[in-house]
Amino acid sequence: MGLATYVARRVLFGFFVIIGELLIIFYLTNIAAPNPAVIWAGPESTQAQVQLVAQTYHLYSPWYVQFYYYIMNVFTGNWGTSPLYQQPVLSLIEEYLPVTLELTLIAFVIKIGLETVLGVVSAMRPNGAADSLIKVTYTTVRSAPPFLVALGLLLVFAYGTHTFPSSQPINPILGATVPPFQFYNPLAGKVTGFWLVDNMPILNALLVGDWAAFSSAVAHAVLPVVTLVLFGFGGIVRLVKVSMLEVLDQDYIRTARAKGLRENAVIFKHALRNSLLPAFTLMGVVFAGLVAGSLVVETVFSYYGLGYYVAQSLITFDTPSLIGSLILITVVIILSNLVVDIGYGFLDPRTRVGY
Amino acid sequence: MSRSESSVTLSIVFGNWATVAGVAILVAFLVLTALATWPPAYHLVARYSPDTLNFGSANASPSLAHLFGTDREGRDIFARVVAALPIDIAIPFEVVGASVGIGLLLGTFAGYYGGWIEELVLRVADLFFAFPSIVLALTIAAILGASAEGLRVFYSEMALIIVGWPFYTRLARAQVLMIKQMPFVRAAEASGLGKLRIIRTHVIPHLASVMVVYATLDMGTVLLLYSVFAFFGLGASPPTPELGRMVYDGLSALPGNWWWSFFPGLTLMMLALGFALAGEGLRDVFDPRLRGQR
């Protein structure tokens, strides 16, 4: 099977995932409320609005007809209007997504790097002082709810030492902090003309060459990124340590040592590459975790991205926004998993049999 | 690579010490909760009622009178934390219990019978693994809880179970595939026992220890997840205290009143730490192969 077939199959599976997700939500809403029009129209809607929603979504038809229209609306980009923002959900997501994507990608890179290094350090002297210290640290950090970590950082570094700003993705003087963002725009916000890039505060400032905006955006991102890095900390450390210990037991490492290589060369040139492979499979999960963590992190730091948007929708029970964001997050997660799996095939040709 | 004798001893001591600490934390919380829920003993634990408003002492910082300080309405935060414990401790047990139950049932049947049952169960579980589970669970809880304030805790638990069972199903199935090949199961089959009887008396008891270990490790995760649900208002409705919700409410009083958010958050962390340490201790006892791999 070629790579194209493999990708096609995975994309098809992705469609099933989204349909399955919608089916669960559709089914549960129908059980919880036999007439979901009231829920979909929002808690403070009038009778006429409820009627309109009922007609728009064919709520007087049998459930499978309803579900057909429900799915069709999703796949044709008709994701409804947010009762809270009075704007189409799709355009809201377009505004908010890039901010979160940038934040989570930065956190992702730092997290993977830091945890890998700690994992290698742990494996070099198992049960030594460094290993014990790392173990104690991540066991404690993992047990902290994300909002507690955010709160601690906020109290110390924002309100205490005033090192970093406490909220928003950028200084409001330098750019819009709420949609429509069109950050720091000498060229009317359209630097590349591509919405995904234009709405990323740091990248956009960098491309425009606005250093004041860039440094402001970076400073605003520090505390949210640190919180995200510490969210669920230790999973990769453990995995890298275990696989490193396994690799260090193998014959080719003994050969490398026997021919007189220095320990650093053995570990970083020979052992590290192979011991990173199992950790690589975890990357999709880690990224999904960061996206979920962004809900809490962006709420605490008022960092207006997709996580903040979803959190607001949760608090105000904004159903169309919730379902729209859920679908989009699912797509992002499926794509990131696909990238990870294809990348894994390049790193380890043995696993390419699968496609 | 040489390991000195003392560092090995140290690690064993640390391992034991950590487990002991975890169990001690959990027992302390259970005793506290039991005393607080039993009216005659309540005054031993907390001096104030969790719901009494006292605007005269609003936003009081932590002191001997108010151990954790007070919130904007002058309610004693320590009393509210204690009052919130029963819900927050019960929920991991309920959610993980139900997830393990469903997973044990589906996984065992899938693993033991094989064929189309196995195929179906595994494919559905695969589908669930592709979901962004936390966001899906939050969405389900919010959509269902929107119009039913009294049922929000129940719906949040249900949402957590919906995304929780596939892990245990896979775990149980993988274990059953191994157990199925063991001589004592073969012997039971040869002696003509029925399949259901074999599953009940030979397979499931053999699974139990592994499931208990993973369930204990999962408890802290579920506790923290549920606290996020409560944080977003998907837990018990006010004025019932909820640890996660108290953190959220306290954020609006920053930077002045930091104790309002901090102590409920710290309580959650201690509880989660208790579950994590106890769970890892259990794993070392039940599964020596994993010893030292934490």
mmCIF file with all atom_site columns, N, CA, C and O in Angstrom, chain B residues 9 16 20 39-40 42 56 62 72 89-90 119 177 187 216 227 229 238 241 262 270 273 279:
data_model
loop_
_atom_site.group_PDB
_atom_site.id
_atom_site.type_symbol
_atom_site.label_atom_id
_atom_site.label_alt_id
_atom_site.label_comp_id
_atom_site.label_asym_id
_atom_site.label_entity_id
_atom_site.label_seq_id
_atom_site.pdbx_PDB_ins_code
_atom_site.Cartn_x
_atom_site.Cartn_y
_atom_site.Cartn_z
_atom_site.occupancy
_atom_site.B_iso_or_equiv
_atom_site.pdbx_formal_charge
_atom_site.auth_seq_id
_atom_site.auth_comp_id
_atom_site.auth_asym_id
_atom_site.auth_atom_id
_atom_site.pdbx_PDB_model_num
ATOM 1  N N  . THR B 1 9   ? 19.058  1.187   48.206 1.00 0.00 ? 9   THR B N  1
ATOM 2  C CA . THR B 1 9   ? 18.304  1.216   49.453 1.00 0.00 ? 9   THR B CA 1
ATOM 3  C C  . THR B 1 9   ? 17.467  2.474   49.538 1.00 0.00 ? 9   THR B C  1
ATOM 4  O O  . THR B 1 9   ? 16.292  2.446   49.885 1.00 0.00 ? 9   THR B O  1
ATOM 5  N N  . ASN B 1 16  ? 8.750   3.177   49.345 1.00 0.00 ? 16  ASN B N  1
ATOM 6  C CA . ASN B 1 16  ? 7.844   2.905   50.450 1.00 0.00 ? 16  ASN B CA 1
ATOM 7  C C  . ASN B 1 16  ? 7.303   4.184   51.060 1.00 0.00 ? 16  ASN B C  1
ATOM 8  O O  . ASN B 1 16  ? 6.128   4.315   51.329 1.00 0.00 ? 16  ASN B O  1
ATOM 9  N N  . VAL B 1 20  ? 3.485   5.227   51.481 1.00 0.00 ? 20  VAL B N  1
ATOM 10 C CA . VAL B 1 20  ? 2.937   5.524   52.807 1.00 0.00 ? 20  VAL B CA 1
ATOM 11 C C  . VAL B 1 20  ? 2.341   6.926   52.838 1.00 0.00 ? 20  VAL B C  1
ATOM 12 O O  . VAL B 1 20  ? 1.224   7.133   53.320 1.00 0.00 ? 20  VAL B O  1
ATOM 13 N N  . PRO B 1 39  ? -22.977 15.567  61.458 1.00 0.00 ? 39  PRO B N  1
ATOM 14 C CA . PRO B 1 39  ? -23.259 16.835  62.146 1.00 0.00 ? 39  PRO B CA 1
ATOM 15 C C  . PRO B 1 39  ? -22.673 16.965  63.553 1.00 0.00 ? 39  PRO B C  1
ATOM 16 O O  . PRO B 1 39  ? -22.071 18.008  63.856 1.00 0.00 ? 39  PRO B O  1
ATOM 17 N N  . PRO B 1 40  ? -22.810 15.956  64.444 1.00 0.00 ? 40  PRO B N  1
ATOM 18 C CA . PRO B 1 40  ? -22.265 16.170  65.790 1.00 0.00 ? 40  PRO B CA 1
ATOM 19 C C  . PRO B 1 40  ? -20.760 16.433  65.806 1.00 0.00 ? 40  PRO B C  1
ATOM 20 O O  . PRO B 1 40  ? -20.257 17.063  66.747 1.00 0.00 ? 40  PRO B O  1
ATOM 21 N N  . TYR B 1 42  ? -19.071 17.976  63.359 1.00 0.00 ? 42  TYR B N  1
ATOM 22 C CA . TYR B 1 42  ? -18.678 19.027  62.421 1.00 0.00 ? 42  TYR B CA 1
ATOM 23 C C  . TYR B 1 42  ? -17.810 20.099  63.068 1.00 0.00 ? 42  TYR B C  1
ATOM 24 O O  . TYR B 1 42  ? -16.808 20.530  62.502 1.00 0.00 ? 42  TYR B O  1
ATOM 25 N N  . GLY B 1 56  ? -19.064 41.471  57.198 1.00 0.00 ? 56  GLY B N  1
ATOM 26 C CA . GLY B 1 56  ? -18.138 42.173  58.089 1.00 0.00 ? 56  GLY B CA 1
ATOM 27 C C  . GLY B 1 56  ? -16.718 41.651  57.944 1.00 0.00 ? 56  GLY B C  1
ATOM 28 O O  . GLY B 1 56  ? -15.752 42.404  58.064 1.00 0.00 ? 56  GLY B O  1
ATOM 29 N N  . PRO B 1 62  ? -5.821  34.696  55.313 1.00 0.00 ? 62  PRO B N  1
ATOM 30 C CA . PRO B 1 62  ? -5.692  33.530  56.188 1.00 0.00 ? 62  PRO B CA 1
ATOM 31 C C  . PRO B 1 62  ? -5.178  33.927  57.575 1.00 0.00 ? 62  PRO B C  1
ATOM 32 O O  . PRO B 1 62  ? -4.235  34.698  57.697 1.00 0.00 ? 62  PRO B O  1
ATOM 33 N N  . ARG B 1 72  ? -15.475 36.723  48.997 1.00 0.00 ? 72  ARG B N  1
ATOM 34 C CA . ARG B 1 72  ? -16.019 38.071  48.872 1.00 0.00 ? 72  ARG B CA 1
ATOM 35 C C  . ARG B 1 72  ? -17.247 38.278  49.753 1.00 0.00 ? 72  ARG B C  1
ATOM 36 O O  . ARG B 1 72  ? -17.542 39.384  50.179 1.00 0.00 ? 72  ARG B O  1
ATOM 37 N N  . ILE B 1 89  ? -14.429 13.736  46.342 1.00 0.00 ? 89  ILE B N  1
ATOM 38 C CA . ILE B 1 89  ? -13.821 12.426  46.593 1.00 0.00 ? 89  ILE B CA 1
ATOM 39 C C  . ILE B 1 89  ? -14.673 11.310  46.001 1.00 0.00 ? 89  ILE B C  1
ATOM 40 O O  . ILE B 1 89  ? -14.150 10.327  45.481 1.00 0.00 ? 89  ILE B O  1
ATOM 41 N N  . ALA B 1 90  ? -15.996 11.484  46.048 1.00 0.00 ? 90  ALA B N  1
ATOM 42 C CA . ALA B 1 90  ? -16.877 10.419  45.563 1.00 0.00 ? 90  ALA B CA 1
ATOM 43 C C  . ALA B 1 90  ? -16.783 10.266  44.045 1.00 0.00 ? 90  ALA B C  1
ATOM 44 O O  . ALA B 1 90  ? -16.841 9.149   43.523 1.00 0.00 ? 90  ALA B O  1
ATOM 45 N N  . GLU B 1 119 ? -14.248 -7.759  17.160 1.00 0.00 ? 119 GLU B N  1
ATOM 46 C CA . GLU B 1 119 ? -14.046 -6.782  16.094 1.00 0.00 ? 119 GLU B CA 1
ATOM 47 C C  . GLU B 1 119 ? -14.857 -5.519  16.365 1.00 0.00 ? 119 GLU B C  1
ATOM 48 O O  . GLU B 1 119 ? -14.342 -4.406  16.323 1.00 0.00 ? 119 GLU B O  1
ATOM 49 N N  . LEU B 1 177 ? -6.633  -12.075 26.613 1.00 0.00 ? 177 LEU B N  1
ATOM 50 C CA . LEU B 1 177 ? -5.941  -12.844 25.564 1.00 0.00 ? 177 LEU B CA 1
ATOM 51 C C  . LEU B 1 177 ? -4.797  -13.652 26.163 1.00 0.00 ? 177 LEU B C  1
ATOM 52 O O  . LEU B 1 177 ? -4.510  -14.773 25.728 1.00 0.00 ? 177 LEU B O  1
ATOM 53 N N  . ALA B 1 187 ? -7.497  -26.109 31.436 1.00 0.00 ? 187 ALA B N  1
ATOM 54 C CA . ALA B 1 187 ? -7.981  -27.228 32.240 1.00 0.00 ? 187 ALA B CA 1
ATOM 55 C C  . ALA B 1 187 ? -9.469  -27.085 32.526 1.00 0.00 ? 187 ALA B C  1
ATOM 56 O O  . ALA B 1 187 ? -10.233 -28.052 32.442 1.00 0.00 ? 187 ALA B O  1
ATOM 57 N N  . THR B 1 216 ? -6.652  2.867   40.287 1.00 0.00 ? 216 THR B N  1
ATOM 58 C CA . THR B 1 216 ? -6.155  3.778   41.327 1.00 0.00 ? 216 THR B CA 1
ATOM 59 C C  . THR B 1 216 ? -5.332  4.891   40.710 1.00 0.00 ? 216 THR B C  1
ATOM 60 O O  . THR B 1 216 ? -5.444  6.056   41.097 1.00 0.00 ? 216 THR B O  1
ATOM 61 N N  . SER B 1 227 ? -12.462 18.506  38.307 1.00 0.00 ? 227 SER B N  1
ATOM 62 C CA . SER B 1 227 ? -12.291 19.851  38.846 1.00 0.00 ? 227 SER B CA 1
ATOM 63 C C  . SER B 1 227 ? -12.318 20.883  37.721 1.00 0.00 ? 227 SER B C  1
ATOM 64 O O  . SER B 1 227 ? -12.763 22.014  37.921 1.00 0.00 ? 227 SER B O  1
ATOM 65 N N  . PHE B 1 229 ? -14.181 20.478  35.030 1.00 0.00 ? 229 PHE B N  1
ATOM 66 C CA . PHE B 1 229 ? -15.622 20.594  34.755 1.00 0.00 ? 229 PHE B CA 1
ATOM 67 C C  . PHE B 1 229 ? -16.259 21.586  35.720 1.00 0.00 ? 229 PHE B C  1
ATOM 68 O O  . PHE B 1 229 ? -17.029 22.459  35.324 1.00 0.00 ? 229 PHE B O  1
ATOM 69 N N  . PRO B 1 238 ? -24.443 26.426  42.514 1.00 0.00 ? 238 PRO B N  1
ATOM 70 C CA . PRO B 1 238 ? -24.282 27.226  43.714 1.00 0.00 ? 238 PRO B CA 1
ATOM 71 C C  . PRO B 1 238 ? -25.587 27.249  44.519 1.00 0.00 ? 238 PRO B C  1
ATOM 72 O O  . PRO B 1 238 ? -26.648 27.101  43.916 1.00 0.00 ? 238 PRO B O  1
ATOM 73 N N  . PRO B 1 241 ? -20.735 24.204  47.583 1.00 0.00 ? 241 PRO B N  1
ATOM 74 C CA . PRO B 1 241 ? -19.336 24.466  47.255 1.00 0.00 ? 241 PRO B CA 1
ATOM 75 C C  . PRO B 1 241 ? -18.731 23.388  46.360 1.00 0.00 ? 241 PRO B C  1
ATOM 76 O O  . PRO B 1 241 ? -19.032 22.207  46.496 1.00 0.00 ? 241 PRO B O  1
ATOM 77 N N  . PHE B 1 262 ? -6.451  29.833  45.761 1.00 0.00 ? 262 PHE B N  1
ATOM 78 C CA . PHE B 1 262 ? -5.264  29.029  46.034 1.00 0.00 ? 262 PHE B CA 1
ATOM 79 C C  . PHE B 1 262 ? -5.567  27.791  46.876 1.00 0.00 ? 262 PHE B C  1
ATOM 80 O O  . PHE B 1 262 ? -5.169  26.674  46.512 1.00 0.00 ? 262 PHE B O  1
ATOM 81 N N  . MET B 1 270 ? -3.346  18.068  46.585 1.00 0.00 ? 270 MET B N  1
ATOM 82 C CA . MET B 1 270 ? -3.001  17.092  47.619 1.00 0.00 ? 270 MET B CA 1
ATOM 83 C C  . MET B 1 270 ? -3.765  15.788  47.399 1.00 0.00 ? 270 MET B C  1
ATOM 84 O O  . MET B 1 270 ? -3.207  14.690  47.504 1.00 0.00 ? 270 MET B O  1
ATOM 85 N N  . LEU B 1 273 ? -2.367  13.988  44.442 1.00 0.00 ? 273 LEU B N  1
ATOM 86 C CA . LEU B 1 273 ? -1.063  13.432  44.802 1.00 0.00 ? 273 LEU B CA 1
ATOM 87 C C  . LEU B 1 273 ? -1.249  12.149  45.612 1.00 0.00 ? 273 LEU B C  1
ATOM 88 O O  . LEU B 1 273 ? -0.552  11.152  45.400 1.00 0.00 ? 273 LEU B O  1
ATOM 89 N N  . GLY B 1 279 ? -1.424  4.809   44.079 1.00 0.00 ? 279 GLY B N  1
ATOM 90 C CA . GLY B 1 279 ? -1.551  3.991   42.875 1.00 0.00 ? 279 GLY B CA 1
ATOM 91 C C  . GLY B 1 279 ? -0.213  3.409   42.443 1.00 0.00 ? 279 GLY B C  1
ATOM 92 O O  . GLY B 1 279 ? -0.118  2.234   42.092 1.00 0.00 ? 279 GLY B O  1
#
